[in-house]
mmCIF file of C-alpha atoms and ligand atoms in Angstrom:
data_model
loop_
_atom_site.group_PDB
_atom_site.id
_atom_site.type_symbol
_atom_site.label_atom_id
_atom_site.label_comp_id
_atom_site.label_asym_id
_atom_site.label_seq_id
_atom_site.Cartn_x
_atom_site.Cartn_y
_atom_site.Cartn_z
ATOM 1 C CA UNK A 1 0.000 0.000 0.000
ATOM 2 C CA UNK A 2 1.510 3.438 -1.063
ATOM 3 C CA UNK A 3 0.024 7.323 -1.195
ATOM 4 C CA UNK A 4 1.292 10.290 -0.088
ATOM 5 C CA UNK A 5 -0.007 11.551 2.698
ATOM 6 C CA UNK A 6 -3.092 14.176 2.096
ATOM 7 C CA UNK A 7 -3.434 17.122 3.991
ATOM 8 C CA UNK A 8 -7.385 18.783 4.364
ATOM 9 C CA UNK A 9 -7.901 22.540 3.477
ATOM 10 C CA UNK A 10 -9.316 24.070 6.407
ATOM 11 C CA UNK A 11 -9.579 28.076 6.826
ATOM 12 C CA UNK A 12 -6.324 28.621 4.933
ATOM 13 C CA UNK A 13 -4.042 25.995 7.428
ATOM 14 C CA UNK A 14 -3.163 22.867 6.116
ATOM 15 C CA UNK A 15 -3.475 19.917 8.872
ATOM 16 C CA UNK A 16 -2.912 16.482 9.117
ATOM 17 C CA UNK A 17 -6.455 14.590 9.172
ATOM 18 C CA UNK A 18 -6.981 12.135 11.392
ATOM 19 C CA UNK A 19 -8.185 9.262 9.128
ATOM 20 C CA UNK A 20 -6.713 9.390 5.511
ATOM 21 C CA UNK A 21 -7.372 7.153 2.991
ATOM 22 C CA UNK A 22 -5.985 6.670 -0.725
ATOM 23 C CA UNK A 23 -6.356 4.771 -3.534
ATOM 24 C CA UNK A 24 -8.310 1.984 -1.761
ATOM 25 C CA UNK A 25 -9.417 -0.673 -3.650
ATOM 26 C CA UNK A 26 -11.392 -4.307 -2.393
ATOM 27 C CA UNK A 27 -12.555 -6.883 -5.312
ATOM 28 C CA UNK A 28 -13.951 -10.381 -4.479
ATOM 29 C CA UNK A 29 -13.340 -12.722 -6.714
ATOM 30 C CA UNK A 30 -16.463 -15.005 -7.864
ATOM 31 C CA UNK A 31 -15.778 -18.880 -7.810
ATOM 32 C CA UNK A 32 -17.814 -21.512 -10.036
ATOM 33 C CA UNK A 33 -17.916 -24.691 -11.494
ATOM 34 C CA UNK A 34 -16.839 -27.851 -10.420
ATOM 35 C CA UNK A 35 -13.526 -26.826 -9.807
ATOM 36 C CA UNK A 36 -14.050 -23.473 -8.532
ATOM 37 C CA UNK A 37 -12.568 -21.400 -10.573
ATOM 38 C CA UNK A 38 -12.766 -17.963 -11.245
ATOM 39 C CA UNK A 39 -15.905 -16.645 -12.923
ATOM 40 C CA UNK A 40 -15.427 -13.033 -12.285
ATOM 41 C CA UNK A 41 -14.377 -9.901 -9.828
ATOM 42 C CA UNK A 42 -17.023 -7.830 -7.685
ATOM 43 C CA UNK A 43 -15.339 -4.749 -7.336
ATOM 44 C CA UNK A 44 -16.939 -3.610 -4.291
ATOM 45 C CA UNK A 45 -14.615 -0.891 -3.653
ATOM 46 C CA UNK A 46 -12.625 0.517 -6.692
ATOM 47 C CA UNK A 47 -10.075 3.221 -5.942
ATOM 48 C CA UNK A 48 -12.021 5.453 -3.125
ATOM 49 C CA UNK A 49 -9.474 8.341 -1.391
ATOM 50 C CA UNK A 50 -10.746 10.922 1.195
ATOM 51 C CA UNK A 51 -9.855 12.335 4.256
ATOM 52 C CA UNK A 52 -11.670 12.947 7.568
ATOM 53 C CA UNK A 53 -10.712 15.927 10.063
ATOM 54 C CA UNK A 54 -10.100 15.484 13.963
ATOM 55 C CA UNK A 55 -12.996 15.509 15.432
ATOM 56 C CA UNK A 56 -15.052 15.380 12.068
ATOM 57 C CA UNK A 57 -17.726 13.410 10.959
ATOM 58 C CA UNK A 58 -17.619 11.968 7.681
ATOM 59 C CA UNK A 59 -21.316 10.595 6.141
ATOM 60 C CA UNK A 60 -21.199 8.128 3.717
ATOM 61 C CA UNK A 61 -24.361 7.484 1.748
ATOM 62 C CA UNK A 62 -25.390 5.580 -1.457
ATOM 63 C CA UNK A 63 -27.236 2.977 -2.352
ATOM 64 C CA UNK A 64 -27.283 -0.697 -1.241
ATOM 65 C CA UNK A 65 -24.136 -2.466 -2.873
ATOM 66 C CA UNK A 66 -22.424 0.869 -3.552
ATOM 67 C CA UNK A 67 -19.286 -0.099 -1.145
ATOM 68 C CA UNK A 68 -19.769 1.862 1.503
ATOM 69 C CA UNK A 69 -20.240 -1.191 4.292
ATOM 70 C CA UNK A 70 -17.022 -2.690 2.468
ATOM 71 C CA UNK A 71 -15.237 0.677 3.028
ATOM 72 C CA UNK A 72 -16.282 0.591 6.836
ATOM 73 C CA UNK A 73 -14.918 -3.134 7.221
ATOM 74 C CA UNK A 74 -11.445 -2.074 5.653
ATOM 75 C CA UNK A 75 -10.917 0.574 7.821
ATOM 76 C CA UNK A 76 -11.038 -1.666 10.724
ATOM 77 C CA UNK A 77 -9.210 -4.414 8.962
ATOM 78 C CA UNK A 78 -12.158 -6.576 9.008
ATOM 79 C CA UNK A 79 -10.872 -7.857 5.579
ATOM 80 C CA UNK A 80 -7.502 -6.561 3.813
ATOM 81 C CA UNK A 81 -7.492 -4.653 1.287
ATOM 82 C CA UNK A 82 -6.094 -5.233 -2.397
ATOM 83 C CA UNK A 83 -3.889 -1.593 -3.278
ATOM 84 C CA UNK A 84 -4.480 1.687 -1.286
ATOM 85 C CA UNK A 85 -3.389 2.996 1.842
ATOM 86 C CA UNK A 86 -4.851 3.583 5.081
ATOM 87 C CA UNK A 87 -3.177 6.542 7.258
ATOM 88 C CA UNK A 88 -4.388 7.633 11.028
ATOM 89 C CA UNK A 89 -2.356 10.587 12.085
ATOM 90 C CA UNK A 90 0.123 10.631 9.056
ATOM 91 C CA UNK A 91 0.875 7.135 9.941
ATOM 92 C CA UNK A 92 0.783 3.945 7.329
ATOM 93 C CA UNK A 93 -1.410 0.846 8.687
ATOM 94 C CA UNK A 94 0.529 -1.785 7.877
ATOM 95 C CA UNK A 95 4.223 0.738 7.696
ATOM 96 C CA UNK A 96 4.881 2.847 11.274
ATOM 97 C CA UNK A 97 0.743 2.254 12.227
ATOM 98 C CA UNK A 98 0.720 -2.118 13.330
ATOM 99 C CA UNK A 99 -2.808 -3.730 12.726
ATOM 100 C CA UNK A 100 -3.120 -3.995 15.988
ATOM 101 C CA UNK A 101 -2.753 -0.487 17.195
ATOM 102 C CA UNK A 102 -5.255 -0.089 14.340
ATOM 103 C CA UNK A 103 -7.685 -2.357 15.762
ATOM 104 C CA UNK A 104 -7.861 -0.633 18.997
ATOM 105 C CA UNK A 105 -7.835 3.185 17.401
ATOM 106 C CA UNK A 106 -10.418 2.687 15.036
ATOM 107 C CA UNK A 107 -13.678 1.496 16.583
ATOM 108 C CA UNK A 108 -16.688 0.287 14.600
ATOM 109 C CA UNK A 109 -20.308 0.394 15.876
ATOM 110 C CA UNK A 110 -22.728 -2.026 13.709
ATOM 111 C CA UNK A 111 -26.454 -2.369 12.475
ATOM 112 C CA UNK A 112 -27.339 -5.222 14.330
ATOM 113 C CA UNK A 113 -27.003 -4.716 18.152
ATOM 114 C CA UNK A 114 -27.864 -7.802 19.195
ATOM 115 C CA UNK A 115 -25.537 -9.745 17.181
ATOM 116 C CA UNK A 116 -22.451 -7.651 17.958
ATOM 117 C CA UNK A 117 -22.939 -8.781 21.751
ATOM 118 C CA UNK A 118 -22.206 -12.240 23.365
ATOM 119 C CA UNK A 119 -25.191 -13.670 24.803
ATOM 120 C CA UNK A 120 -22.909 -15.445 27.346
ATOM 121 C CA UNK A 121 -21.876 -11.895 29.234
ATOM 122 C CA UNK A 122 -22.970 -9.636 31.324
ATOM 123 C CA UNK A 123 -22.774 -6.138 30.153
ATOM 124 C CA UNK A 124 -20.109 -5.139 32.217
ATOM 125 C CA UNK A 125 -18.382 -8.665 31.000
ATOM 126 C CA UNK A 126 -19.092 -7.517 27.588
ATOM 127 C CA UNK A 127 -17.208 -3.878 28.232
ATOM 128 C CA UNK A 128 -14.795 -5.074 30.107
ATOM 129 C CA UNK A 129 -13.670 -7.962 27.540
ATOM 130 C CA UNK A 130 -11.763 -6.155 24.860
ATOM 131 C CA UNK A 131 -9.469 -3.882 27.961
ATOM 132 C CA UNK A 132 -8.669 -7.097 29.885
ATOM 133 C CA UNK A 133 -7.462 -9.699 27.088
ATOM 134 C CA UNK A 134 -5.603 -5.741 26.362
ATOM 135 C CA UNK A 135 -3.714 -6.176 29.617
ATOM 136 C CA UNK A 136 -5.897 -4.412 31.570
ATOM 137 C CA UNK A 137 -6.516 -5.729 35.643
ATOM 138 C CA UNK A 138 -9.746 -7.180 35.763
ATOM 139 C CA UNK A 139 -10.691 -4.712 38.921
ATOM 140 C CA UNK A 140 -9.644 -1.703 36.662
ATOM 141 C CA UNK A 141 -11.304 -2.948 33.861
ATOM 142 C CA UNK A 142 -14.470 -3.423 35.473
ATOM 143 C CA UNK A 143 -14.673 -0.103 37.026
ATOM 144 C CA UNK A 144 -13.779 1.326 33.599
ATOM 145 C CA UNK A 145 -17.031 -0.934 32.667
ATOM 146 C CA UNK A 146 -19.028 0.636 35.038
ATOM 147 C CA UNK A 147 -17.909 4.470 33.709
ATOM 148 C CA UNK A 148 -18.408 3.878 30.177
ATOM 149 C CA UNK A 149 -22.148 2.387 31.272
ATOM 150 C CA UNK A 150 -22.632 4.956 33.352
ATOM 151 C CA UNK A 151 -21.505 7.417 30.416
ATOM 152 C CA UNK A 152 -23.740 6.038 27.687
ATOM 153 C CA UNK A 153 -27.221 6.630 30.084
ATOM 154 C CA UNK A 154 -27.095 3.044 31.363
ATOM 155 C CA UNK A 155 -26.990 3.042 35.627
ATOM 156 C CA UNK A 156 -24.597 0.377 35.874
ATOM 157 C CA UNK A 157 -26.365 -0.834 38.992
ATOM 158 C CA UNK A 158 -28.966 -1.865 37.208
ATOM 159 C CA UNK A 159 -27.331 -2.903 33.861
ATOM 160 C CA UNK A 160 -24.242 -4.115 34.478
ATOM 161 C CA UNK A 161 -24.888 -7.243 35.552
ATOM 162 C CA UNK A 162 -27.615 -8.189 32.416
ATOM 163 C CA UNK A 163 -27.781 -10.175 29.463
ATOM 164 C CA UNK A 164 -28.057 -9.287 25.511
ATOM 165 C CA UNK A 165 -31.649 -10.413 25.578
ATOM 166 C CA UNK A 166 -32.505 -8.454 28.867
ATOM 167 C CA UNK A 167 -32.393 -5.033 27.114
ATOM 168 C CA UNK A 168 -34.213 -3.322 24.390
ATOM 169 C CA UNK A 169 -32.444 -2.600 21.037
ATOM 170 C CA UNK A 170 -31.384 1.127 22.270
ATOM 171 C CA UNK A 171 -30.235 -0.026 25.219
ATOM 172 C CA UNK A 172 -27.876 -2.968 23.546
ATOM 173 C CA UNK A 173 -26.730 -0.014 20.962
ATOM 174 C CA UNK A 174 -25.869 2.160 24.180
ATOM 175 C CA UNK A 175 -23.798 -0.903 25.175
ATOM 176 C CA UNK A 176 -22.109 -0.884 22.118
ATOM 177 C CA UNK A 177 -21.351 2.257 22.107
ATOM 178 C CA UNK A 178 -19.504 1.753 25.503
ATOM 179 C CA UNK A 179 -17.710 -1.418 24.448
ATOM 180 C CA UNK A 180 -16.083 0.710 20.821
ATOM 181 C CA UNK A 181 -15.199 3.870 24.096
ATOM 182 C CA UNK A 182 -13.432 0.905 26.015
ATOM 183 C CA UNK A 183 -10.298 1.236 23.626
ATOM 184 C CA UNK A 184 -10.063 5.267 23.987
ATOM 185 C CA UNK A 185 -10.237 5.186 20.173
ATOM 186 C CA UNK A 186 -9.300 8.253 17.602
ATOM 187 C CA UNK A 187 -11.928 6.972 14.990
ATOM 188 C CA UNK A 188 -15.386 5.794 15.324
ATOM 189 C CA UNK A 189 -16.998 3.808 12.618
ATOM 190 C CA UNK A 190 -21.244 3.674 12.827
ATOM 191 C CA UNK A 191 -22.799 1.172 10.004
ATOM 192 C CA UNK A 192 -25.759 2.034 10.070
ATOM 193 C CA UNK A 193 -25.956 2.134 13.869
ATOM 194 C CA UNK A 194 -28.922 3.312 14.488
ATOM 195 C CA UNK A 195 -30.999 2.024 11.547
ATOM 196 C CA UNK A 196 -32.861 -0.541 13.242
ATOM 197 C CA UNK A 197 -33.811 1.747 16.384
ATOM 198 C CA UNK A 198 -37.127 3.409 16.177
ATOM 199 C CA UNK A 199 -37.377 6.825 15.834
ATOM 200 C CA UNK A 200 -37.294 8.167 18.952
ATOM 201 C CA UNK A 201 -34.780 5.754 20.284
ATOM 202 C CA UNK A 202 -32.800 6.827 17.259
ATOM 203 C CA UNK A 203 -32.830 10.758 18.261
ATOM 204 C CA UNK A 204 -31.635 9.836 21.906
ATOM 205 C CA UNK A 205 -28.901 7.415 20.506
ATOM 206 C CA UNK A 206 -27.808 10.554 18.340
ATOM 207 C CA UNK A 207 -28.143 13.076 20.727
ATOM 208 C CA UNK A 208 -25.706 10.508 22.858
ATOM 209 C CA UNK A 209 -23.264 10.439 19.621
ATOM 210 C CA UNK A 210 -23.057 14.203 19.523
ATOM 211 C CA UNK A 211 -22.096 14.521 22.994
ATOM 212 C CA UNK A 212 -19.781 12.234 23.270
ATOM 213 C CA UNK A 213 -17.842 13.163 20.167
ATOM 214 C CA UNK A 214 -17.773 16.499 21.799
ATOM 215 C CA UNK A 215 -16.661 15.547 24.776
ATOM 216 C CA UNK A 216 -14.116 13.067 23.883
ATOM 217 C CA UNK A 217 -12.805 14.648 20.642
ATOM 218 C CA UNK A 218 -14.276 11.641 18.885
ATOM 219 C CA UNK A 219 -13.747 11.947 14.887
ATOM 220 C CA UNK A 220 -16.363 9.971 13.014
ATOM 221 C CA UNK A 221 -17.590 7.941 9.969
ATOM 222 C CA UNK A 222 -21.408 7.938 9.786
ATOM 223 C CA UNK A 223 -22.762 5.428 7.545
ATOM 224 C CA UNK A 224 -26.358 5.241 6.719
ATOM 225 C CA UNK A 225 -29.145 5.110 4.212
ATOM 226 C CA UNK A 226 -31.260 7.846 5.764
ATOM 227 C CA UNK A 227 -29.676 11.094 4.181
ATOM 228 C CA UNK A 228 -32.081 13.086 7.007
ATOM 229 C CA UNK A 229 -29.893 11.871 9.780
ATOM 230 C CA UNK A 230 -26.620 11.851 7.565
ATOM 231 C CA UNK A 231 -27.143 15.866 7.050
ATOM 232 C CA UNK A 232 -28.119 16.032 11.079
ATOM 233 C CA UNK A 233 -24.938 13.978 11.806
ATOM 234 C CA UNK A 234 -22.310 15.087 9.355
ATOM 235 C CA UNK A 235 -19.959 17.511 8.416
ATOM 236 C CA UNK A 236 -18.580 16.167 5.380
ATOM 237 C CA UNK A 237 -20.627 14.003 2.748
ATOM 238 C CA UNK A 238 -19.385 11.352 0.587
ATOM 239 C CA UNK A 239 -21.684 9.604 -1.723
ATOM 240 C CA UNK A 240 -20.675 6.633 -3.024
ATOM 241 C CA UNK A 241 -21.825 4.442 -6.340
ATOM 242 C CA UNK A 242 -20.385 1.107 -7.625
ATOM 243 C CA UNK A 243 -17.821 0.970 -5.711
ATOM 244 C CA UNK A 244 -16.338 4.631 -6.087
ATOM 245 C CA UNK A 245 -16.579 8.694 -4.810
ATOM 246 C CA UNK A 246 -18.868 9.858 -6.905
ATOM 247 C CA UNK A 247 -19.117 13.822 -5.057
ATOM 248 C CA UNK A 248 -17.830 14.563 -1.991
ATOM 249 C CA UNK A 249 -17.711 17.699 0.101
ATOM 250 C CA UNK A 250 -19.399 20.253 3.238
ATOM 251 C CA UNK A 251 -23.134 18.949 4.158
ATOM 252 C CA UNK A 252 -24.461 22.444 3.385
ATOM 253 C CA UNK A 253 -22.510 22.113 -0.264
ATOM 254 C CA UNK A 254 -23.715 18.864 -0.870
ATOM 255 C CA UNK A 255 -27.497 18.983 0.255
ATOM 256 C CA UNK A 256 -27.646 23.018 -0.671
ATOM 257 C CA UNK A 257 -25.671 22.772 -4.087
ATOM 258 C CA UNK A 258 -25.482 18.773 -5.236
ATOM 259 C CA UNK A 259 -23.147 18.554 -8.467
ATOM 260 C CA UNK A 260 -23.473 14.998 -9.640
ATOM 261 C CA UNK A 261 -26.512 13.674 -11.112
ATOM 262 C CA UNK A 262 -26.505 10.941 -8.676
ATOM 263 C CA UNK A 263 -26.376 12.918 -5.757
ATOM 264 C CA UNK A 264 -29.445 14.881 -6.881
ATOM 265 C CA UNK A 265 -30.894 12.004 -7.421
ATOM 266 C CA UNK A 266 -30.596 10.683 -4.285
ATOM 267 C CA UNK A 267 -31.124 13.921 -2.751
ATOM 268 C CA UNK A 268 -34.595 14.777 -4.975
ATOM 269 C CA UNK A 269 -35.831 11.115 -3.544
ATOM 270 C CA UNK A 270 -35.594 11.901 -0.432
ATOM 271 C CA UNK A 271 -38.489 12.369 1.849
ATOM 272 C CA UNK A 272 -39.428 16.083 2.695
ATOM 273 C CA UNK A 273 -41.494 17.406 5.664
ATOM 274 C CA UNK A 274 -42.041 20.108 3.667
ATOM 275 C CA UNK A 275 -45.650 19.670 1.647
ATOM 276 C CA UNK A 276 -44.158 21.671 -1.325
ATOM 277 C CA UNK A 277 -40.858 19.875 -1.537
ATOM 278 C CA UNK A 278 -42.102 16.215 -1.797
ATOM 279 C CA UNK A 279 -41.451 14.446 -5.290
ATOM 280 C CA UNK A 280 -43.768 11.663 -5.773
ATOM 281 C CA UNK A 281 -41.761 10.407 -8.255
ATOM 282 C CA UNK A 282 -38.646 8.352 -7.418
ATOM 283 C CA UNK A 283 -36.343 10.395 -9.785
ATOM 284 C CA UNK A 284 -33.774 6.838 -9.848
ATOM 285 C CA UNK A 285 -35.026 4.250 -11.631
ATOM 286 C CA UNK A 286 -33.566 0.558 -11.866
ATOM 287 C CA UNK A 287 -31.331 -0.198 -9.753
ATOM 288 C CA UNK A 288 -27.717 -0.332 -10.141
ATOM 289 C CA UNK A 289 -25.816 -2.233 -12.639
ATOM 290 C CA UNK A 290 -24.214 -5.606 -11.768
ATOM 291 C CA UNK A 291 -20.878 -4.702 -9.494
ATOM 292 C CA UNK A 292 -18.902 -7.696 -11.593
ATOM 293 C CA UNK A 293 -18.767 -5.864 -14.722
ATOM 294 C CA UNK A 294 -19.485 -2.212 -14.453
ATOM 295 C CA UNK A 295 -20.197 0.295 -17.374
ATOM 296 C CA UNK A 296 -17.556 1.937 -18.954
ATOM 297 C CA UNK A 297 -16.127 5.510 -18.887
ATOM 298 C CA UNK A 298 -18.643 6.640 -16.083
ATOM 299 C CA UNK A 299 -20.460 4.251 -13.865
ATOM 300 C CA UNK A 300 -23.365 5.985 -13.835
ATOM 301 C CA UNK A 301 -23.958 6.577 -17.466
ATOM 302 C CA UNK A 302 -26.930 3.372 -18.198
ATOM 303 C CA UNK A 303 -29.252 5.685 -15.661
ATOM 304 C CA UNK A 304 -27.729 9.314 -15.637
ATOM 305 C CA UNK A 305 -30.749 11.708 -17.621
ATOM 306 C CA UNK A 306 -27.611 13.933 -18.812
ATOM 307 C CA UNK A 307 -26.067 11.346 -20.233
ATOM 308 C CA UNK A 308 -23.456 12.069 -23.457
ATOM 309 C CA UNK A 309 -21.161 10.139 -25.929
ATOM 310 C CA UNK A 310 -18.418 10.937 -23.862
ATOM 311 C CA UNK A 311 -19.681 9.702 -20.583
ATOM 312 C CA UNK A 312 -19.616 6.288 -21.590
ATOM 313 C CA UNK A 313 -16.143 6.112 -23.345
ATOM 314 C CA UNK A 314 -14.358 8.214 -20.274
ATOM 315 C CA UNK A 315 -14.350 7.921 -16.962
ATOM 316 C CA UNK A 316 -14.743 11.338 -15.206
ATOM 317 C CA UNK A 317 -11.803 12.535 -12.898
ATOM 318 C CA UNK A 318 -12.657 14.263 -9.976
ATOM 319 C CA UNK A 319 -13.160 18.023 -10.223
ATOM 320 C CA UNK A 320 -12.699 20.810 -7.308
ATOM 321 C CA UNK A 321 -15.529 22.962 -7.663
ATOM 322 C CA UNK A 322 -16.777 26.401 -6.191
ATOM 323 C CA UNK A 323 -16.511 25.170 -2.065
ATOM 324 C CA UNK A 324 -13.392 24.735 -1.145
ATOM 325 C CA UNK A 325 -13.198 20.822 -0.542
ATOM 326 C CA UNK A 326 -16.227 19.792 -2.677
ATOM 327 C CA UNK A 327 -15.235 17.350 -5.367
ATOM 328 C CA UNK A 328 -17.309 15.282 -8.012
ATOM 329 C CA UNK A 329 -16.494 13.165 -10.965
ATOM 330 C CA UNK A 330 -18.930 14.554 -13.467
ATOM 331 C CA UNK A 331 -17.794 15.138 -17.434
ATOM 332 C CA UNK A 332 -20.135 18.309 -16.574
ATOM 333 C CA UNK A 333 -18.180 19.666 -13.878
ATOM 334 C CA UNK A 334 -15.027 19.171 -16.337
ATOM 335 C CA UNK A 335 -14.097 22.090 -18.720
ATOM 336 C CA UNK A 336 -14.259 21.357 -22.209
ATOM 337 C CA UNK A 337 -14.548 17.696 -21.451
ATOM 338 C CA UNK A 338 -16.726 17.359 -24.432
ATOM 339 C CA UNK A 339 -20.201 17.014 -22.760
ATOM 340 C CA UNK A 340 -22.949 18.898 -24.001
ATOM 341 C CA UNK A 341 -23.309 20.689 -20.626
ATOM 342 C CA UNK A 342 -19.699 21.460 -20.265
ATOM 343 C CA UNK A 343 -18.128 24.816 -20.226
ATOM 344 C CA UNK A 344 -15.628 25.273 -23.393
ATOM 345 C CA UNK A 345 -12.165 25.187 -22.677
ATOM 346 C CA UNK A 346 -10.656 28.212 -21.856
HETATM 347 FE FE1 LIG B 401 -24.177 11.621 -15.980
HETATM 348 FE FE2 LIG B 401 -22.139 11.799 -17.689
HETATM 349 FE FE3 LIG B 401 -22.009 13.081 -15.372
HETATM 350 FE FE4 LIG B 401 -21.833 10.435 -15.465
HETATM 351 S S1 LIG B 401 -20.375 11.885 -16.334
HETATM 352 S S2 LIG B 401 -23.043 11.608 -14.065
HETATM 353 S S3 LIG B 401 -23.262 9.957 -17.114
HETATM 354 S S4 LIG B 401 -23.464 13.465 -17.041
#
């Protein structure tokens, strides 16, 4: 894994972000036949780079099978990836960064909150688990246990000494929560972390990730499908499709001034409490191509309404546009890159 290290524009200073990442790239390969050989590549991530901020939080949003879960699971080396590289602090995972000092900085927070709990321990077993087999005395580690509960709106005389299935799903996500805080960790990753909650369990769990990124300096990644709790959340956007950055930039760039066609897509389906603003009309249709062999030039092309000869010979490179840090890969966005829409080159 090589990239040079990327530094984030922010009011005129360039600083070191906490979580960069370049280049990265995951394929599967696809096995068949009677002797299993290879049939084919999903290319669930294909060559995604961005940065995150201290104390940031990154959304990521796109549709199902767009790569953003795979993105969250190489950032906590869930699975390795193929080429890119992974920096926290200016330092390589895998160079000066070990995979284990990775493990422990980078925290990830997942959909299901049942399954990411043993049903054998206790809460404060569960919390305490990761810091003990750490080193950690067991004394210290339960009284750091009894904190984090404590810290996450859980009395730990009540809760600490409960099982998985004792608790309600906000409760268990609480717990969660606690367990990722055990490690002190820079990064936090939520997948869709609040997605199964209902809706007013999922404003408390939020109002509980606000504070505590506040309070601990927490920097985030925020994945979800609801783009109304992605703009409440976030203050960068990425959107993702087929595996790649499509746009990224500010949440007030990105839901105020959307570049790509996707993103306005995405953006125009989404529902509006406003009476006036609602589409009825889901603006994208079909859903996306197969991941194993995506279109050519842009991947976007078989469903983008602006559509041109050039978008499906050449893939778009990312373009800076008027905000300082918002990016998209649109031939529209690209001077004189042929497209109908584009400006001429100067
Ligand atoms: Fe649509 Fe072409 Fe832009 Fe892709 S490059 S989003 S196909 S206009």
């Amino acid at each position: 894994m090589s990239a040079p290290a990327a530094t984030t524009p922010r009011a005129g200073i360039q600083i070191e972000p906490t979580l960069s990442v370049a280049g990265l790239k995951k394929h599967f390969p696809l096995k068949g036949g009677l002797f299993g050989k290879s049939t084919g590549t999903v290319r669930a991530v294909d060559g995604v780079t961005f940065d995150v901020a201290q104390g940031d939080t990154l959304g990521i949003v796109g549709e199902s099978g767009c790569g953003k879960s795979t993105t969250a699971r190489l950032l906590v080396d869930l699975i390795r990836p193929d080429d890119g590289a992974i920096r926290l602090d200016g330092k390589l995972v895998g160079g000066d960064l070990t995979i284990r000092d990775l493990r422990r900085q980078v925290q990830m927070v997942f959909q299901d909150s049942y399954a990411s709990l043993n049903p054998r321990l206790t809460m404060e077993e569960a919390i305490a688990f990761g810091p003990r087999i750490n080193g950690m005395p067991e004394t210290k580690a339960t009284q750091l246990a009894h904190s984090l509960l404590n810290r996450v709106g859980l009395e730990p005389r009540r809760f600490a000494g409960r099982y998985p299935h004792e608790l309600s799903g906000g409760q268990r996500q609480r717990v969660n929560i606690a367990r990722a805080l055990a490690f002190s960790p820079k990064v936090v990753i939520l997948d869709e972390a609040v997605s199964a909650l209902d809706k007013s369990v999922e404003a408390q769990v939020l109002n509980l990730l606000t504070e505590l990124k506040a309070e601990l300096g927490l920097t985030y990644v925020f994945i979800s499908h609801d783009l109304n709790v992605v703009r409440y959340m976030s203050d960068r956007v990425m959107v993702m499709y087929l595996g790649q950055v499509v746009e990224i930039g500010p949440v007030d760039a990105i839901y105020g001034s959307p570049t790509h066609p996707y993103t306005r897509a995405l953006l125009a389906a989404m529902p509006s409490m406003d009476p006036d603003k609602r589409t009825m009309e889901a603006p994208l249709s079909g859903d996306p191509p197969n991941p194993i062999n995506p279109p050519s030039g842009c991947r976007f092309h078989t469903r983008c309404a602006l559509a041109d000869g050039v978008c499906s010979a050449t893939e778009p490179s990312q373009q800076i546009l008027a905000t300082r840090g918002h990016l998209a890969a649109c031939h529209i966005a690209i001077r004189g890159s042929g497209h109908r829409l584009a400006e001429a080159r100067a």
